[in-house]
mmCIF file with all atom_site columns, C-alpha atoms in Angstrom:
data_model
loop_
_atom_site.group_PDB
_atom_site.id
_atom_site.type_symbol
_atom_site.label_atom_id
_atom_site.label_alt_id
_atom_site.label_comp_id
_atom_site.label_asym_id
_atom_site.label_entity_id
_atom_site.label_seq_id
_atom_site.pdbx_PDB_ins_code
_atom_site.Cartn_x
_atom_site.Cartn_y
_atom_site.Cartn_z
_atom_site.occupancy
_atom_site.B_iso_or_equiv
_atom_site.pdbx_formal_charge
_atom_site.auth_seq_id
_atom_site.auth_comp_id
_atom_site.auth_asym_id
_atom_site.auth_atom_id
_atom_site.pdbx_PDB_model_num
ATOM 1   C CA . MET A 1 1   ? 13.699  22.693 -4.633  1.00 79.00 ? 1   MET A CA 1
ATOM 2   C CA . LYS A 1 2   ? 14.874  19.154 -3.861  1.00 88.00 ? 2   LYS A CA 1
ATOM 3   C CA . ARG A 1 3   ? 15.075  20.041 -0.148  1.00 93.00 ? 3   ARG A CA 1
ATOM 4   C CA . LEU A 1 4   ? 11.494  21.303 -0.218  1.00 93.00 ? 4   LEU A CA 1
ATOM 5   C CA . GLU A 1 5   ? 10.384  18.058 -1.872  1.00 92.00 ? 5   GLU A CA 1
ATOM 6   C CA . THR A 1 6   ? 12.265  16.019 0.718   1.00 93.00 ? 6   THR A CA 1
ATOM 7   C CA . LEU A 1 7   ? 10.745  18.060 3.563   1.00 95.00 ? 7   LEU A CA 1
ATOM 8   C CA . PHE A 1 8   ? 7.248   17.685 2.089   1.00 95.00 ? 8   PHE A CA 1
ATOM 9   C CA . PHE A 1 9   ? 7.554   13.921 1.878   1.00 95.00 ? 9   PHE A CA 1
ATOM 10  C CA . ARG A 1 10  ? 9.173   13.670 5.318   1.00 96.00 ? 10  ARG A CA 1
ATOM 11  C CA . ILE A 1 11  ? 6.115   15.447 6.757   1.00 96.00 ? 11  ILE A CA 1
ATOM 12  C CA . ASN A 1 12  ? 3.879   13.189 4.660   1.00 96.00 ? 12  ASN A CA 1
ATOM 13  C CA . ASP A 1 13  ? 5.632   10.094 6.050   1.00 96.00 ? 13  ASP A CA 1
ATOM 14  C CA . ILE A 1 14  ? 5.188   11.371 9.608   1.00 97.00 ? 14  ILE A CA 1
ATOM 15  C CA . LEU A 1 15  ? 1.491   11.939 8.909   1.00 96.00 ? 15  LEU A CA 1
ATOM 16  C CA . LEU A 1 16  ? 1.230   8.399  7.557   1.00 97.00 ? 16  LEU A CA 1
ATOM 17  C CA . VAL A 1 17  ? 2.750   6.974  10.727  1.00 97.00 ? 17  VAL A CA 1
ATOM 18  C CA . LEU A 1 18  ? 0.478   9.096  12.940  1.00 97.00 ? 18  LEU A CA 1
ATOM 19  C CA . LEU A 1 19  ? -2.629  8.129  10.962  1.00 96.00 ? 19  LEU A CA 1
ATOM 20  C CA . LEU A 1 20  ? -1.762  4.442  11.111  1.00 96.00 ? 20  LEU A CA 1
ATOM 21  C CA . ALA A 1 21  ? -1.050  4.649  14.847  1.00 97.00 ? 21  ALA A CA 1
ATOM 22  C CA . ALA A 1 22  ? -4.298  6.545  15.502  1.00 96.00 ? 22  ALA A CA 1
ATOM 23  C CA . MET A 1 23  ? -6.320  4.139  13.418  1.00 95.00 ? 23  MET A CA 1
ATOM 24  C CA . THR A 1 24  ? -4.751  1.114  15.113  1.00 94.00 ? 24  THR A CA 1
ATOM 25  C CA . ALA A 1 25  ? -5.300  2.566  18.592  1.00 95.00 ? 25  ALA A CA 1
ATOM 26  C CA . MET A 1 26  ? -8.934  3.470  17.879  1.00 93.00 ? 26  MET A CA 1
ATOM 27  C CA . VAL A 1 27  ? -9.770  0.055  16.449  1.00 93.00 ? 27  VAL A CA 1
ATOM 28  C CA . PHE A 1 28  ? -7.956  -1.734 19.299  1.00 93.00 ? 28  PHE A CA 1
ATOM 29  C CA . VAL A 1 29  ? -9.758  0.286  21.983  1.00 92.00 ? 29  VAL A CA 1
ATOM 30  C CA . ASN A 1 30  ? -13.084 -0.295 20.261  1.00 92.00 ? 30  ASN A CA 1
ATOM 31  C CA . VAL A 1 31  ? -12.484 -4.062 20.083  1.00 92.00 ? 31  VAL A CA 1
ATOM 32  C CA . VAL A 1 32  ? -11.560 -4.179 23.774  1.00 93.00 ? 32  VAL A CA 1
ATOM 33  C CA . LEU A 1 33  ? -14.638 -2.136 24.704  1.00 91.00 ? 33  LEU A CA 1
ATOM 34  C CA . ARG A 1 34  ? -16.963 -4.268 22.558  1.00 89.00 ? 34  ARG A CA 1
ATOM 35  C CA . TYR A 1 35  ? -15.729 -7.656 23.711  1.00 90.00 ? 35  TYR A CA 1
ATOM 36  C CA . GLY A 1 36  ? -14.774 -6.693 27.224  1.00 89.00 ? 36  GLY A CA 1
ATOM 37  C CA . PHE A 1 37  ? -17.579 -4.350 28.186  1.00 88.00 ? 37  PHE A CA 1
ATOM 38  C CA . GLY A 1 38  ? -20.300 -4.876 25.584  1.00 86.00 ? 38  GLY A CA 1
ATOM 39  C CA . SER A 1 39  ? -20.125 -1.323 24.203  1.00 85.00 ? 39  SER A CA 1
ATOM 40  C CA . GLY A 1 40  ? -17.989 0.696  21.834  1.00 83.00 ? 40  GLY A CA 1
ATOM 41  C CA . LEU A 1 41  ? -17.233 4.226  20.794  1.00 87.00 ? 41  LEU A CA 1
ATOM 42  C CA . ASP A 1 42  ? -19.072 5.390  17.689  1.00 85.00 ? 42  ASP A CA 1
ATOM 43  C CA . ILE A 1 43  ? -16.535 8.190  17.190  1.00 90.00 ? 43  ILE A CA 1
ATOM 44  C CA . SER A 1 44  ? -13.740 5.645  17.010  1.00 89.00 ? 44  SER A CA 1
ATOM 45  C CA . GLU A 1 45  ? -15.388 3.827  14.107  1.00 88.00 ? 45  GLU A CA 1
ATOM 46  C CA . GLU A 1 46  ? -15.928 7.006  12.139  1.00 90.00 ? 46  GLU A CA 1
ATOM 47  C CA . MET A 1 47  ? -12.509 8.509  12.842  1.00 93.00 ? 47  MET A CA 1
ATOM 48  C CA . SER A 1 48  ? -10.677 5.265  12.054  1.00 93.00 ? 48  SER A CA 1
ATOM 49  C CA . ARG A 1 49  ? -12.510 5.183  8.706   1.00 92.00 ? 49  ARG A CA 1
ATOM 50  C CA . PHE A 1 50  ? -11.469 8.788  8.032   1.00 94.00 ? 50  PHE A CA 1
ATOM 51  C CA . CYS A 1 51  ? -7.876  7.985  9.002   1.00 94.00 ? 51  CYS A CA 1
ATOM 52  C CA . PHE A 1 52  ? -7.946  5.073  6.567   1.00 95.00 ? 52  PHE A CA 1
ATOM 53  C CA . VAL A 1 53  ? -9.094  7.308  3.702   1.00 95.00 ? 53  VAL A CA 1
ATOM 54  C CA . TRP A 1 54  ? -6.316  9.800  4.447   1.00 95.00 ? 54  TRP A CA 1
ATOM 55  C CA . LEU A 1 55  ? -3.795  6.973  4.810   1.00 96.00 ? 55  LEU A CA 1
ATOM 56  C CA . ILE A 1 56  ? -4.652  5.686  1.341   1.00 96.00 ? 56  ILE A CA 1
ATOM 57  C CA . PHE A 1 57  ? -4.435  9.062  -0.392  1.00 96.00 ? 57  PHE A CA 1
ATOM 58  C CA . LEU A 1 58  ? -1.306  10.293 1.397   1.00 96.00 ? 58  LEU A CA 1
ATOM 59  C CA . GLY A 1 59  ? 0.305   6.896  0.862   1.00 96.00 ? 59  GLY A CA 1
ATOM 60  C CA . ALA A 1 60  ? -0.484  7.146  -2.850  1.00 95.00 ? 60  ALA A CA 1
ATOM 61  C CA . MET A 1 61  ? 1.595   10.330 -3.022  1.00 95.00 ? 61  MET A CA 1
ATOM 62  C CA . THR A 1 62  ? 4.614   8.602  -1.499  1.00 94.00 ? 62  THR A CA 1
ATOM 63  C CA . ALA A 1 63  ? 4.090   5.548  -3.705  1.00 94.00 ? 63  ALA A CA 1
ATOM 64  C CA . THR A 1 64  ? 4.027   7.790  -6.772  1.00 93.00 ? 64  THR A CA 1
ATOM 65  C CA . ARG A 1 65  ? 7.279   9.470  -5.792  1.00 92.00 ? 65  ARG A CA 1
ATOM 66  C CA . LEU A 1 66  ? 9.003   6.126  -5.174  1.00 89.00 ? 66  LEU A CA 1
ATOM 67  C CA . ASN A 1 67  ? 7.434   4.298  -8.152  1.00 85.00 ? 67  ASN A CA 1
ATOM 68  C CA . LEU A 1 68  ? 5.834   1.728  -5.869  1.00 85.00 ? 68  LEU A CA 1
ATOM 69  C CA . HIS A 1 69  ? 2.426   1.531  -7.544  1.00 81.00 ? 69  HIS A CA 1
ATOM 70  C CA . MET A 1 70  ? 1.569   -1.789 -9.099  1.00 79.00 ? 70  MET A CA 1
ATOM 71  C CA . GLY A 1 71  ? 2.127   -1.962 -12.769 1.00 77.00 ? 71  GLY A CA 1
ATOM 72  C CA . PHE A 1 72  ? 1.939   -4.410 -15.626 1.00 78.00 ? 72  PHE A CA 1
ATOM 73  C CA . ASP A 1 73  ? 5.179   -4.000 -17.526 1.00 78.00 ? 73  ASP A CA 1
ATOM 74  C CA . LEU A 1 74  ? 5.349   -7.187 -19.603 1.00 80.00 ? 74  LEU A CA 1
ATOM 75  C CA . VAL A 1 75  ? 4.709   -5.316 -22.863 1.00 83.00 ? 75  VAL A CA 1
ATOM 76  C CA . VAL A 1 76  ? 6.993   -2.414 -21.958 1.00 82.00 ? 76  VAL A CA 1
ATOM 77  C CA . LEU A 1 77  ? 9.842   -4.799 -21.122 1.00 81.00 ? 77  LEU A CA 1
ATOM 78  C CA . SER A 1 78  ? 9.467   -6.730 -24.379 1.00 86.00 ? 78  SER A CA 1
ATOM 79  C CA . VAL A 1 79  ? 9.826   -3.771 -26.765 1.00 86.00 ? 79  VAL A CA 1
ATOM 80  C CA . GLY A 1 80  ? 12.825  -1.717 -27.789 1.00 87.00 ? 80  GLY A CA 1
ATOM 81  C CA . PRO A 1 81  ? 13.892  1.523  -26.103 1.00 85.00 ? 81  PRO A CA 1
ATOM 82  C CA . GLY A 1 82  ? 12.145  3.827  -28.613 1.00 88.00 ? 82  GLY A CA 1
ATOM 83  C CA . LEU A 1 83  ? 8.756   2.181  -28.342 1.00 90.00 ? 83  LEU A CA 1
ATOM 84  C CA . ARG A 1 84  ? 9.271   1.838  -24.560 1.00 89.00 ? 84  ARG A CA 1
ATOM 85  C CA . ARG A 1 85  ? 9.609   5.626  -24.307 1.00 91.00 ? 85  ARG A CA 1
ATOM 86  C CA . VAL A 1 86  ? 6.416   6.076  -26.357 1.00 92.00 ? 86  VAL A CA 1
ATOM 87  C CA . LEU A 1 87  ? 4.473   3.619  -24.185 1.00 91.00 ? 87  LEU A CA 1
ATOM 88  C CA . LEU A 1 88  ? 5.718   5.200  -20.954 1.00 92.00 ? 88  LEU A CA 1
ATOM 89  C CA . THR A 1 89  ? 4.850   8.640  -22.296 1.00 94.00 ? 89  THR A CA 1
ATOM 90  C CA . ILE A 1 90  ? 1.315   7.452  -23.051 1.00 94.00 ? 90  ILE A CA 1
ATOM 91  C CA . ALA A 1 91  ? 0.991   5.734  -19.661 1.00 92.00 ? 91  ALA A CA 1
ATOM 92  C CA . ASN A 1 92  ? 2.047   8.855  -17.790 1.00 94.00 ? 92  ASN A CA 1
ATOM 93  C CA . ALA A 1 93  ? -0.255  10.991 -19.944 1.00 97.00 ? 93  ALA A CA 1
ATOM 94  C CA . LEU A 1 94  ? -3.162  8.722  -18.989 1.00 96.00 ? 94  LEU A CA 1
ATOM 95  C CA . VAL A 1 95  ? -2.278  8.991  -15.286 1.00 95.00 ? 95  VAL A CA 1
ATOM 96  C CA . LEU A 1 96  ? -2.083  12.771 -15.647 1.00 97.00 ? 96  LEU A CA 1
ATOM 97  C CA . GLY A 1 97  ? -5.491  12.765 -17.335 1.00 97.00 ? 97  GLY A CA 1
ATOM 98  C CA . VAL A 1 98  ? -7.021  10.781 -14.469 1.00 97.00 ? 98  VAL A CA 1
ATOM 99  C CA . CYS A 1 99  ? -5.472  13.217 -11.984 1.00 97.00 ? 99  CYS A CA 1
ATOM 100 C CA . VAL A 1 100 ? -7.073  16.116 -13.842 1.00 97.00 ? 100 VAL A CA 1
ATOM 101 C CA . LEU A 1 101 ? -10.441 14.333 -13.678 1.00 97.00 ? 101 LEU A CA 1
ATOM 102 C CA . ILE A 1 102 ? -9.999  13.815 -9.911  1.00 96.00 ? 102 ILE A CA 1
ATOM 103 C CA . ILE A 1 103 ? -9.127  17.494 -9.434  1.00 96.00 ? 103 ILE A CA 1
ATOM 104 C CA . VAL A 1 104 ? -12.134 18.630 -11.457 1.00 96.00 ? 104 VAL A CA 1
ATOM 105 C CA . GLY A 1 105 ? -14.457 16.210 -9.641  1.00 94.00 ? 105 GLY A CA 1
ATOM 106 C CA . THR A 1 106 ? -13.162 17.207 -6.215  1.00 93.00 ? 106 THR A CA 1
ATOM 107 C CA . VAL A 1 107 ? -13.568 20.908 -6.985  1.00 93.00 ? 107 VAL A CA 1
ATOM 108 C CA . MET A 1 108 ? -17.080 20.315 -8.387  1.00 93.00 ? 108 MET A CA 1
ATOM 109 C CA . GLN A 1 109 ? -18.069 18.415 -5.231  1.00 92.00 ? 109 GLN A CA 1
ATOM 110 C CA . TRP A 1 110 ? -16.335 20.837 -2.844  1.00 91.00 ? 110 TRP A CA 1
ATOM 111 C CA . HIS A 1 111 ? -19.480 22.732 -1.858  1.00 88.00 ? 111 HIS A CA 1
ATOM 112 C CA . VAL A 1 112 ? -21.515 19.553 -1.382  1.00 89.00 ? 112 VAL A CA 1
ATOM 113 C CA . ASN A 1 113 ? -18.848 17.949 0.799   1.00 87.00 ? 113 ASN A CA 1
ATOM 114 C CA . ALA A 1 114 ? -18.238 21.178 2.727   1.00 87.00 ? 114 ALA A CA 1
ATOM 115 C CA . THR A 1 115 ? -21.903 21.412 3.706   1.00 90.00 ? 115 THR A CA 1
ATOM 116 C CA . ASN A 1 116 ? -22.456 17.709 4.484   1.00 90.00 ? 116 ASN A CA 1
ATOM 117 C CA . SER A 1 117 ? -21.464 16.640 7.979   1.00 91.00 ? 117 SER A CA 1
ATOM 118 C CA . ALA A 1 118 ? -20.254 13.289 9.237   1.00 90.00 ? 118 ALA A CA 1
ATOM 119 C CA . PRO A 1 119 ? -22.981 11.612 11.291  1.00 91.00 ? 119 PRO A CA 1
ATOM 120 C CA . VAL A 1 120 ? -21.052 11.132 14.550  1.00 90.00 ? 120 VAL A CA 1
ATOM 121 C CA . THR A 1 121 ? -18.298 13.741 14.653  1.00 90.00 ? 121 THR A CA 1
ATOM 122 C CA . GLY A 1 122 ? -20.113 16.430 12.714  1.00 90.00 ? 122 GLY A CA 1
ATOM 123 C CA . LEU A 1 123 ? -16.969 17.159 10.706  1.00 91.00 ? 123 LEU A CA 1
ATOM 124 C CA . PRO A 1 124 ? -17.579 18.612 7.248   1.00 90.00 ? 124 PRO A CA 1
ATOM 125 C CA . MET A 1 125 ? -17.074 15.780 4.766   1.00 91.00 ? 125 MET A CA 1
ATOM 126 C CA . ILE A 1 126 ? -14.605 17.907 2.834   1.00 91.00 ? 126 ILE A CA 1
ATOM 127 C CA . TRP A 1 127 ? -12.098 16.974 5.538   1.00 89.00 ? 127 TRP A CA 1
ATOM 128 C CA . VAL A 1 128 ? -12.475 13.403 4.390   1.00 89.00 ? 128 VAL A CA 1
ATOM 129 C CA . PHE A 1 129 ? -12.743 13.773 0.624   1.00 89.00 ? 129 PHE A CA 1
ATOM 130 C CA . GLY A 1 130 ? -10.650 16.909 0.226   1.00 91.00 ? 130 GLY A CA 1
ATOM 131 C CA . VAL A 1 131 ? -7.462  14.844 0.524   1.00 94.00 ? 131 VAL A CA 1
ATOM 132 C CA . ALA A 1 132 ? -8.043  13.777 -3.082  1.00 95.00 ? 132 ALA A CA 1
ATOM 133 C CA . LEU A 1 133 ? -6.981  17.261 -4.169  1.00 95.00 ? 133 LEU A CA 1
ATOM 134 C CA . PRO A 1 134 ? -3.354  17.229 -2.910  1.00 95.00 ? 134 PRO A CA 1
ATOM 135 C CA . MET A 1 135 ? -2.973  13.591 -3.937  1.00 96.00 ? 135 MET A CA 1
ATOM 136 C CA . SER A 1 136 ? -4.068  14.275 -7.491  1.00 97.00 ? 136 SER A CA 1
ATOM 137 C CA . ILE A 1 137 ? -1.905  17.399 -7.726  1.00 97.00 ? 137 ILE A CA 1
ATOM 138 C CA . VAL A 1 138 ? 1.237   15.631 -6.497  1.00 96.00 ? 138 VAL A CA 1
ATOM 139 C CA . THR A 1 139 ? 0.618   12.510 -8.582  1.00 96.00 ? 139 THR A CA 1
ATOM 140 C CA . GLY A 1 140 ? -0.220  14.646 -11.612 1.00 97.00 ? 140 GLY A CA 1
ATOM 141 C CA . LEU A 1 141 ? 2.990   16.670 -11.227 1.00 96.00 ? 141 LEU A CA 1
ATOM 142 C CA . TYR A 1 142 ? 5.139   13.532 -11.062 1.00 95.00 ? 142 TYR A CA 1
ATOM 143 C CA . SER A 1 143 ? 3.311   11.934 -13.986 1.00 95.00 ? 143 SER A CA 1
ATOM 144 C CA . GLY A 1 144 ? 3.544   15.130 -16.033 1.00 96.00 ? 144 GLY A CA 1
ATOM 145 C CA . LEU A 1 145 ? 7.278   15.435 -15.390 1.00 94.00 ? 145 LEU A CA 1
ATOM 146 C CA . ARG A 1 146 ? 7.829   11.793 -16.267 1.00 94.00 ? 146 ARG A CA 1
ATOM 147 C CA . MET A 1 147 ? 5.682   12.142 -19.381 1.00 95.00 ? 147 MET A CA 1
ATOM 148 C CA . VAL A 1 148 ? 7.762   15.077 -20.581 1.00 96.00 ? 148 VAL A CA 1
ATOM 149 C CA . GLY A 1 149 ? 10.955  13.233 -19.666 1.00 94.00 ? 149 GLY A CA 1
ATOM 150 C CA . TYR A 1 150 ? 10.015  10.198 -21.735 1.00 93.00 ? 150 TYR A CA 1
ATOM 151 C CA . ALA A 1 151 ? 8.682   12.302 -24.625 1.00 94.00 ? 151 ALA A CA 1
ATOM 152 C CA . THR A 1 152 ? 11.898  14.330 -24.835 1.00 93.00 ? 152 THR A CA 1
ATOM 153 C CA . GLY A 1 153 ? 14.241  11.368 -24.350 1.00 88.00 ? 153 GLY A CA 1
ATOM 154 C CA . ARG A 1 154 ? 15.588  12.633 -21.049 1.00 90.00 ? 154 ARG A CA 1
ATOM 155 C CA . LEU A 1 155 ? 14.126  9.478  -19.455 1.00 83.00 ? 155 LEU A CA 1
ATOM 156 C CA . SER A 1 156 ? 14.379  6.150  -21.206 1.00 75.00 ? 156 SER A CA 1
ATOM 157 C CA . GLU A 1 157 ? 14.551  3.441  -18.555 1.00 74.00 ? 157 GLU A CA 1
ATOM 158 C CA . LEU A 1 158 ? 11.659  1.939  -16.669 1.00 71.00 ? 158 LEU A CA 1
ATOM 159 C CA . PRO A 1 159 ? 11.118  3.700  -13.378 1.00 67.00 ? 159 PRO A CA 1
ATOM 160 C CA . THR A 1 160 ? 12.239  1.665  -10.385 1.00 63.00 ? 160 THR A CA 1
ATOM 161 C CA . ALA A 1 161 ? 11.775  2.230  -6.699  1.00 52.00 ? 161 ALA A CA 1
ATOM 162 C CA . GLU A 1 162 ? 15.494  1.889  -6.075  1.00 53.00 ? 162 GLU A CA 1
ATOM 163 C CA . LYS A 1 163 ? 16.370  4.752  -8.439  1.00 53.00 ? 163 LYS A CA 1
ATOM 164 C CA . ALA A 1 164 ? 13.660  7.036  -7.054  1.00 51.00 ? 164 ALA A CA 1
ATOM 165 C CA . HIS A 1 165 ? 14.656  6.307  -3.462  1.00 51.00 ? 165 HIS A CA 1
ATOM 166 C CA . ALA A 1 166 ? 18.322  7.049  -4.213  1.00 53.00 ? 166 ALA A CA 1
ATOM 167 C CA . GLU A 1 167 ? 17.541  10.460 -5.707  1.00 51.00 ? 167 GLU A CA 1
#
């Protein structure tokens, strides 16, 4: 199972690099065309925006795995281990709840986004907004596992990026 997780996130990292490279190339070409030749490519603006959306959501999955999301841990650091576990359980439950809301909202909007087309490329908008589904599933799974870990006492320390990256 760990190998499947590693493979999944390796593919995700490759996608992140490709999306960033594509977005950078499209914006660069568009800037050169605009300033050098007085015209640009409309498709480049739309596709770079779509790449950015995907970059954010796919990056959020990797950040969740490696515990790289911003957090305010002043209160959690100032309490004892028992209360720390309770607070971290609640925090992960809240994240899981938000992920469920994102899943429900994405599914409810699926038909609308599948029938709306992007103005320039004509792509169904579900290709843009549908990435919220895998992001919320992956983030929800990690948050749910962490929530159970803190609730049962299996986890007690604050999550750190170093520990997650070493696993």
